[in-house]
Coordinates of C-alpha atoms in Angstrom, one line a residue:
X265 CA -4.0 3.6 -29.9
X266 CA -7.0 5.8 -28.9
X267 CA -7.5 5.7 -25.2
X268 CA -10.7 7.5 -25.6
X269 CA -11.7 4.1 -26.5
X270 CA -10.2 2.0 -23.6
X271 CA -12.1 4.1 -21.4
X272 CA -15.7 3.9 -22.8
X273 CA -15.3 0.5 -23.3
X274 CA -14.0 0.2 -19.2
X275 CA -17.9 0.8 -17.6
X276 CA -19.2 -2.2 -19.9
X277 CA -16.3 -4.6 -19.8
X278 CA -16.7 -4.0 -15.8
X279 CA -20.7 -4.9 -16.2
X280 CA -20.0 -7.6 -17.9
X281 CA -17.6 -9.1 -15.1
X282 CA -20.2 -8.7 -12.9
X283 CA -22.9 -10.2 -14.1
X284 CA -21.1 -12.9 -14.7
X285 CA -20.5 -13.3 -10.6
X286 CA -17.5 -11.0 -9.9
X287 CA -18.0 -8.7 -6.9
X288 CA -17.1 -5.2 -7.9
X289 CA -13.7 -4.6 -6.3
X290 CA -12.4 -7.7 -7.5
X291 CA -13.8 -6.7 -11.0
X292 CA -12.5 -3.2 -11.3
X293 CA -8.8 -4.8 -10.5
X294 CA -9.1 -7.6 -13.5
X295 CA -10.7 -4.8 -15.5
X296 CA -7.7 -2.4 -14.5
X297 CA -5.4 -5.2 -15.3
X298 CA -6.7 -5.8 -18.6
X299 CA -6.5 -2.3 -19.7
X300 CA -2.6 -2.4 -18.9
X301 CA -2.0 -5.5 -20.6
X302 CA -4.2 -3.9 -23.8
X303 CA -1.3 -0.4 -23.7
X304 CA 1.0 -3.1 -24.0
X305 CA -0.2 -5.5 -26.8
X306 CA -2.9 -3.3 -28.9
X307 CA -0.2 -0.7 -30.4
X308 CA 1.5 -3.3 -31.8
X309 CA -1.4 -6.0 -32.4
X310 CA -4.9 -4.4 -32.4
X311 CA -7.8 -6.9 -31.8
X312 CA -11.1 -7.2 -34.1
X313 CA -13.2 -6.8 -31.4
X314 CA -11.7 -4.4 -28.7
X315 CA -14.6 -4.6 -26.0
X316 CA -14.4 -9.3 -26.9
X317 CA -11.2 -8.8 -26.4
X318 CA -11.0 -6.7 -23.0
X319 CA -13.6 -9.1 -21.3
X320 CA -11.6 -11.7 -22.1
X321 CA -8.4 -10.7 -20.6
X322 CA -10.3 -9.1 -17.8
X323 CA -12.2 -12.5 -16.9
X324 CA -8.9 -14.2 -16.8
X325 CA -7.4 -11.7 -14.8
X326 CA -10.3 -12.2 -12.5
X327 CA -9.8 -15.8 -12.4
X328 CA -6.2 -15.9 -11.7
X329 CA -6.9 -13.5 -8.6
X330 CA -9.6 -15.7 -7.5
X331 CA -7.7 -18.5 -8.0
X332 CA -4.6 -16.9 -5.9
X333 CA -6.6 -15.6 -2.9
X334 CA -8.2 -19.4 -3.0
X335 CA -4.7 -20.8 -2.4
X336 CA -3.9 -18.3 -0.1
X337 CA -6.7 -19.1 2.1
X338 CA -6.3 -22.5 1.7
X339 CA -2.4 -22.5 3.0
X340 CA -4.0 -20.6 6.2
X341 CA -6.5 -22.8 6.7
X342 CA -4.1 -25.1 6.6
X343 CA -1.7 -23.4 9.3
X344 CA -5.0 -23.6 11.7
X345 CA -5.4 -26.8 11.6
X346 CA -2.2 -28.0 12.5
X347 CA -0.9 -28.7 16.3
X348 CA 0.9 -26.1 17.7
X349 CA 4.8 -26.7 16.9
X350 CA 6.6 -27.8 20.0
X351 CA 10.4 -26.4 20.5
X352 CA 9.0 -23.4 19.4
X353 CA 5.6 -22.2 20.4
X354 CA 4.1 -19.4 18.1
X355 CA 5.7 -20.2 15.0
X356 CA 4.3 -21.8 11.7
X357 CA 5.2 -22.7 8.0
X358 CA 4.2 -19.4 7.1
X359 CA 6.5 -17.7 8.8
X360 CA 8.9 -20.0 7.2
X361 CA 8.2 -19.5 4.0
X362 CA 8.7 -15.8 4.3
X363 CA 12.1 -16.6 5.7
X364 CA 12.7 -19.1 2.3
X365 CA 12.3 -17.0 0.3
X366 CA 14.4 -14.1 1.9
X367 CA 17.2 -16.4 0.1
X368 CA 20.6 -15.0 0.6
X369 CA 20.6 -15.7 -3.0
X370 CA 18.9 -13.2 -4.1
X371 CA 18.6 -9.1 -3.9
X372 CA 16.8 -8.1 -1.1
X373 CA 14.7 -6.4 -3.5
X374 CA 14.1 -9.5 -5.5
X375 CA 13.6 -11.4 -2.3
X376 CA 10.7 -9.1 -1.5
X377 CA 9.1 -9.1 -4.8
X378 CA 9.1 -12.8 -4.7
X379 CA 7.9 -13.6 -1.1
X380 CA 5.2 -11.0 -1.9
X381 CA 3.8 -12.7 -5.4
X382 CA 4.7 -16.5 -3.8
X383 CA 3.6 -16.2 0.0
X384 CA 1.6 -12.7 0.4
X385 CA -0.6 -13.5 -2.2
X386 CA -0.2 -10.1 -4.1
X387 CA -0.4 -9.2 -7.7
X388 CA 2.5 -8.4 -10.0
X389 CA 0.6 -4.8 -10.4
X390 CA 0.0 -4.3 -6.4
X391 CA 4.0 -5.0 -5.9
X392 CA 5.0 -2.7 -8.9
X393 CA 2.8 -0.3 -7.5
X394 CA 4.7 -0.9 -4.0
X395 CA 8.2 -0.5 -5.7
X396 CA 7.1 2.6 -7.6
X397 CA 8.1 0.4 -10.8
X398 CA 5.8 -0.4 -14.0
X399 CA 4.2 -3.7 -14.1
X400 CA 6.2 -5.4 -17.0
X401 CA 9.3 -4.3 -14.7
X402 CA 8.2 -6.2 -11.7
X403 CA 6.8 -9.1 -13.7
X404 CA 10.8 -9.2 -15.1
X405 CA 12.4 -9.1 -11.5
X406 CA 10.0 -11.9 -10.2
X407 CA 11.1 -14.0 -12.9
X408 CA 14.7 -14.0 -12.3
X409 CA 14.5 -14.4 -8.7
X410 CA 12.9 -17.5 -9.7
X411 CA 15.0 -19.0 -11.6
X412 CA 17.9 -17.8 -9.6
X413 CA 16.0 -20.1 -6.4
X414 CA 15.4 -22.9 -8.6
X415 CA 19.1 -23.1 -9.0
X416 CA 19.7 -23.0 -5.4
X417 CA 19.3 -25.3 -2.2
X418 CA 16.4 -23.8 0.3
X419 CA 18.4 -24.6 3.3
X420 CA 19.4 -21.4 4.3
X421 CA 17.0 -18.6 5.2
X422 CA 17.2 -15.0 4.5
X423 CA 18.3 -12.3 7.0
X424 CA 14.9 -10.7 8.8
X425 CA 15.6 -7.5 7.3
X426 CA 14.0 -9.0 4.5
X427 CA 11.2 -10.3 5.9
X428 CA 10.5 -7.4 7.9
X429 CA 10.2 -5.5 4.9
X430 CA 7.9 -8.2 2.8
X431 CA 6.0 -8.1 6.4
X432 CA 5.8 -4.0 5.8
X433 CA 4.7 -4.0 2.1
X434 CA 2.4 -7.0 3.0
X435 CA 0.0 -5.2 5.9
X436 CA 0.3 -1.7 3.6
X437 CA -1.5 -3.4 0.8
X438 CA -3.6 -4.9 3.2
X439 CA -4.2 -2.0 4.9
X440 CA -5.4 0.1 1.8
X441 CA -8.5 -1.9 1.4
X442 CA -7.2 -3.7 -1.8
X443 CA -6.5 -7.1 -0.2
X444 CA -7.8 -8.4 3.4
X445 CA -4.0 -8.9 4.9
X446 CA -3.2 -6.6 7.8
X447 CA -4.3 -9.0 10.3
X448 CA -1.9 -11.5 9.2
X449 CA 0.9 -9.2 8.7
X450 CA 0.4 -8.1 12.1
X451 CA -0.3 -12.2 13.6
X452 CA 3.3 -13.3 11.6
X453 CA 5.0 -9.7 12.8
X454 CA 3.8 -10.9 16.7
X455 CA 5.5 -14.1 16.0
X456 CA 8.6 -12.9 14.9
X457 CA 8.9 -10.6 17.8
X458 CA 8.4 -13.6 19.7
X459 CA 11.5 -15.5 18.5
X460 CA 14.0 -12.6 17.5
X461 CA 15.3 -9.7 19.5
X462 CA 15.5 -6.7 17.4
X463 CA 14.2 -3.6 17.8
X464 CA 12.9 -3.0 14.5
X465 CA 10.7 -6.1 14.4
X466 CA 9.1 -4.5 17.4
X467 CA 9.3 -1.0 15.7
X468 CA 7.6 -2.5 13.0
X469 CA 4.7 -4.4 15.2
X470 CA 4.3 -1.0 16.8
X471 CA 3.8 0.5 13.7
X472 CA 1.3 -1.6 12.5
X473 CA -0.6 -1.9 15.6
X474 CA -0.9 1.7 15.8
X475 CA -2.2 2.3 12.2
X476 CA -5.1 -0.9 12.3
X477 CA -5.6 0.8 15.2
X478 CA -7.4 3.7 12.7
X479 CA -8.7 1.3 10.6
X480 CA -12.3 1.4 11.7
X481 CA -12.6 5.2 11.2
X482 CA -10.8 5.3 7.6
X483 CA -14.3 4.5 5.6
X484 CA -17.4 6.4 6.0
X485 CA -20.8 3.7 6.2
X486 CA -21.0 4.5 2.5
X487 CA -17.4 3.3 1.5
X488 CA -15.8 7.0 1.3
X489 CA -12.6 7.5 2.5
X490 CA -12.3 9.2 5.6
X491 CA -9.0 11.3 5.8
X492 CA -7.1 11.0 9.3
X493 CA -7.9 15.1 9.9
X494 CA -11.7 13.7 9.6
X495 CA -12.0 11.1 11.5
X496 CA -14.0 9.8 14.0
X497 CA -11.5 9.9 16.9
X498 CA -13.8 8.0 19.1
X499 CA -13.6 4.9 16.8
X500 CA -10.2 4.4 17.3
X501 CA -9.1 0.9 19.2
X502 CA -7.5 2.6 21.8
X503 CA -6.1 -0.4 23.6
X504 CA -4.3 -1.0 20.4
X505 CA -2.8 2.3 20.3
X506 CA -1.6 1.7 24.1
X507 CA 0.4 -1.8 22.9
X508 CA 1.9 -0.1 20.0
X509 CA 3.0 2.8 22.1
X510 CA 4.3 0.7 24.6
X511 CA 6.1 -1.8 22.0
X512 CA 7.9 1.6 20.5
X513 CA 8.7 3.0 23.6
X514 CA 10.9 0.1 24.7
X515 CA 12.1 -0.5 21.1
X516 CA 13.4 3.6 21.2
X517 CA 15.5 3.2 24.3
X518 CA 17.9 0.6 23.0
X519 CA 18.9 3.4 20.8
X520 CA 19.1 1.7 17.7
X521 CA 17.1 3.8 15.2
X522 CA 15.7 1.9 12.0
X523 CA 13.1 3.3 10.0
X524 CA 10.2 1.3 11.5
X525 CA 10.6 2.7 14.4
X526 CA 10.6 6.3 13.0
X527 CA 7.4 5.5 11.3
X528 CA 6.2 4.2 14.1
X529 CA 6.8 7.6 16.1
X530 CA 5.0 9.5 13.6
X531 CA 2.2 7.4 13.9
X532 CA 2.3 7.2 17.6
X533 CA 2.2 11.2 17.7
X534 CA -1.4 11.3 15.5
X535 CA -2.1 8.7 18.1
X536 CA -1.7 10.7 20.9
X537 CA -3.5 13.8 19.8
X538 CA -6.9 14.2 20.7
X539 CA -8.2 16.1 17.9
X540 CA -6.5 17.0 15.0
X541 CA -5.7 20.3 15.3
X542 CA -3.6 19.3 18.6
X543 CA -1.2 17.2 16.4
X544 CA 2.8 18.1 16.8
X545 CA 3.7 18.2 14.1
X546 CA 6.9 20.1 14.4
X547 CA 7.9 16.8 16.5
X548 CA 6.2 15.1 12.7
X549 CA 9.0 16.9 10.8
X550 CA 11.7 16.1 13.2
X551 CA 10.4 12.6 12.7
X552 CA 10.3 12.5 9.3
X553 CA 14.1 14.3 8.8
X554 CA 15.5 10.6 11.0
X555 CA 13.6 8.9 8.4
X556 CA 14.8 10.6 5.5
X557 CA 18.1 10.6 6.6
X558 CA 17.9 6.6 7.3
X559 CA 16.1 5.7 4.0
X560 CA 16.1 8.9 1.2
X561 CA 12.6 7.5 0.6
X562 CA 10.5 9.3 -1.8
X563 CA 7.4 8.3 0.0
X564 CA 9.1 9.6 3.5
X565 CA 9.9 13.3 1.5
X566 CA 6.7 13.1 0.4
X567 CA 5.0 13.2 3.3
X568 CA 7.6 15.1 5.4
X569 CA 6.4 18.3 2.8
X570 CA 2.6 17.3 4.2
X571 CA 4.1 17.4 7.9
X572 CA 6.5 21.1 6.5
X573 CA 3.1 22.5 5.5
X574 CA 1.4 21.9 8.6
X575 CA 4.0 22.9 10.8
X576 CA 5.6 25.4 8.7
X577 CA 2.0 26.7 6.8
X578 CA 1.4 25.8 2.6
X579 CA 4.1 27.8 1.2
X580 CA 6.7 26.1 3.5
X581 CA 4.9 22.6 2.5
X582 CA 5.2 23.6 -1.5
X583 CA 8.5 24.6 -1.5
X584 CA 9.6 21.1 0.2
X585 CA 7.0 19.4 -2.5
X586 CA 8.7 21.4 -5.3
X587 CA 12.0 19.4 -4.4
X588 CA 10.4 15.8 -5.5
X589 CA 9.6 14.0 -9.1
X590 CA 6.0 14.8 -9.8
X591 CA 5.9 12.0 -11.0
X592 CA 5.4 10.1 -7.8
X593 CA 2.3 8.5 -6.3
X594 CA -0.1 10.9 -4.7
X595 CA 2.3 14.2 -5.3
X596 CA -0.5 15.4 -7.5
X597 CA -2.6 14.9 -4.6
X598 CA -0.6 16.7 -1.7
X599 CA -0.2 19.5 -4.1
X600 CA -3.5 19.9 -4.5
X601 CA -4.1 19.7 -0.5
X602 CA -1.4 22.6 -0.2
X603 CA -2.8 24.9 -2.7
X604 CA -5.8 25.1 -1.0
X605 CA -4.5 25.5 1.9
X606 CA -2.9 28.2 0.3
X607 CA -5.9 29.8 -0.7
X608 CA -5.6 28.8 -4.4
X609 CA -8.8 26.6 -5.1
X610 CA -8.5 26.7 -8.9
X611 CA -5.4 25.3 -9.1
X612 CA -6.2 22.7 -5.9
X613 CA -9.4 21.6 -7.9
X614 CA -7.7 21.0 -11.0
X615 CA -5.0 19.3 -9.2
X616 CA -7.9 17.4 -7.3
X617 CA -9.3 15.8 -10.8
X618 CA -5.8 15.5 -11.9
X619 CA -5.0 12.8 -9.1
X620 CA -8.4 11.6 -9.4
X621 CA -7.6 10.2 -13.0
X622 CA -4.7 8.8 -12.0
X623 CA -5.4 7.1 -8.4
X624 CA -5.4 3.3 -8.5
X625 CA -7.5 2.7 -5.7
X626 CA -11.4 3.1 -6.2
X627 CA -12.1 5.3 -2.6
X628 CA -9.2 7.3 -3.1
X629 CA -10.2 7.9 -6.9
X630 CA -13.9 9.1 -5.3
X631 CA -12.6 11.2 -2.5
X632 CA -10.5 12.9 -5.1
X633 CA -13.1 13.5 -7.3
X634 CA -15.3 14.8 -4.5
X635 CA -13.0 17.2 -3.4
X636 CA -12.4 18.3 -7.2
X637 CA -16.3 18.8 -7.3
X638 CA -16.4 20.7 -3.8
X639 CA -14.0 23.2 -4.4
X640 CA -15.4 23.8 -8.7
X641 CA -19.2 24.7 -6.9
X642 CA -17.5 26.8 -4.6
X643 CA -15.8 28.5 -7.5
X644 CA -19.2 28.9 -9.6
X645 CA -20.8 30.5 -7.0
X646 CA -18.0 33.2 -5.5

């Protein structure tokens, strides 16, 4: 199939969708949709009309998110308007549902995937993204935890490890502009902490507090993204920082480490730095070495090799990145950052346009591109 196709055809498909009343985010995600679901079908099925077709699929992927977010909106609107529950002040069906369908049942990796496409309102595409699987792989895992719940009795809740993390992958996507649910991650996280003891709900709370806490400063007036070395310090909701400080503090000296709570620390120390260049990040690393030991994330190695080549300098940082699967989300990236940092802009710029091709999200794909361009005039004129 010639992908040089797909991607003239993407800047008309994506005109079409909104003149016909989609606003542009929403647009470039059904548009983005429809150009995976075309990889998949066209090798072995090629349409007639490739651009009829691609608005097609793209304005049903549009309506099926519209239709989602509607029913979403609806169930909280819903929650609202209901009394407040009496044996048990600050709790609501929600919450409950999150809990359903944690089902014992299932994985807790099909529990997550489920709760996130049934409850959170996510795509099948936002959660494979989370999971670091293809789409048609997610799509799979969601269907079998369905019909492995339709089998079963939904009388016994799942364990809040479960929900913590659906609660986790919930405000991230929120968080990363895609989808407006941060503030109720963080409203159902505050009600869990309420009604369960554990320090890694409040680990988690802490962590989210701290990172909304940024939120404001994260996109210039003009949409960019604002890296955290570049923000606006001042814009920071400082009382929020104070509560999530204070939440992790008290969750930390019940000694009972979980990974939320070594997040949260890492966040808590870019909190506490007045500028950036006073960041510790030697204590970033040591952070970051707990959570790799309690998860092996990817993600976490990731960004301990940003943290190694801050505290450590770029060479320290690309020998740590040298470790990990390119082929993971923003390694491309971080490479790029490091190399110049290294004093290598022709390889950071190419590296820059590299990850600009394959970023997901539409600020990230522009600050990527930016940089790419700042660092090519630089070249052309040294």
């Amino acid at each position: 199939m010639d992908e040089r196709l797909l991607r003239s055809l993407t800047p008309e498909v994506l005109g079409v969708l909104v003149r016909r009343g989609a606003d542009f985010a929403a647009a470039e995600d059904a548009v983005q949709d429809a150009l995976v679901e075309a990889l998949r079908v066209w090798p072995a099925d090629p349409p007639r009309d490739p651009k009829g077709w691609l608005v097609t699929a793209a304005w049903r992927k549009f309506l099926d998110a519209t239709r989602s977010e509607a029913a979403r909106r609806r169930r909280e609107d819903r929650v609202e308007e209901e009394p407040p529950p009496g044996p048990a002040p600050g709790t609501d069906d929600t919450l409950q549902l999150y809990f359903l369908c944690a089902h014992p049942s299932l994985t807790p990796a099909s529990a997550v995937a489920l709760t996130l496409r049934a409850v959170g309102g996510l795509t099948t595409r936002q959660i494979g993204e989370a999971y670091l699987v293809p789409e048609a792989t997610m799509a799979q895992r969601i269907s079998r935890a369905k019909r492995t719940v339709s089998k079963e009795r939904l009388d016994r809740p799942g364990d809040v490890g479960t929900v913590l993390r659906v609660l986790y992958l919930v405000f991230n996507e929120g968080y990363s502009g895609d989808v407006d649910l941060s503030a109720e991650a963080i409203r159902l996280t505050r009600q869990l902490a309420a009604v369960v003891d554990h320090p890694e709900v409040s680990g988690l709370l802490a962590l989210m507090l701290l990172h909304h806490a940024r939120r404001a400063a994260r996109i210039a007036p003009d949409g960019a993204l604002v890296p955290l070395a570049e923000q606006d310090r001042a814009r920071w909701d400082t009382k929020a920082i104070a509560e999530g400080i204070a939440i992790l503090q008290s969750a930390l000296a019940r000694d009972r480490l979980g990974e939320f709570q070594a997040q949260a620390a890492v966040a808590a120390l870019h909190a506490d730095a007045q500028t950036a260049g006073e960041t510790d990040w030697v204590q970033i690393v040591e952070w970051y070495d707990e959570l790799v030991r309690l998860t092996d994330n990817p993600v976490a190695r990731l960004n301990r090799a940003v943290a190694v080549g801050e505290a450590d300098g770029p060479r320290a940082g690309l020998a740590a990145l040298a470790e990990l699967d390119p082929g993971l989300p923003r390694y491309t990236a971080v490479a790029a950052y490091l190399h110049e940092r290294d004093g290598d802009p022709g390889t950071a710029a190419r590296l820059y346009a590299e990850a600009a091709h394959a970023a997901s999200n539409l600020a990230e794909r522009d600050y990527l591109t930016r940089q790419a361009a700042r660092l090519n005039t630089r070249l052309k004129k040294s």
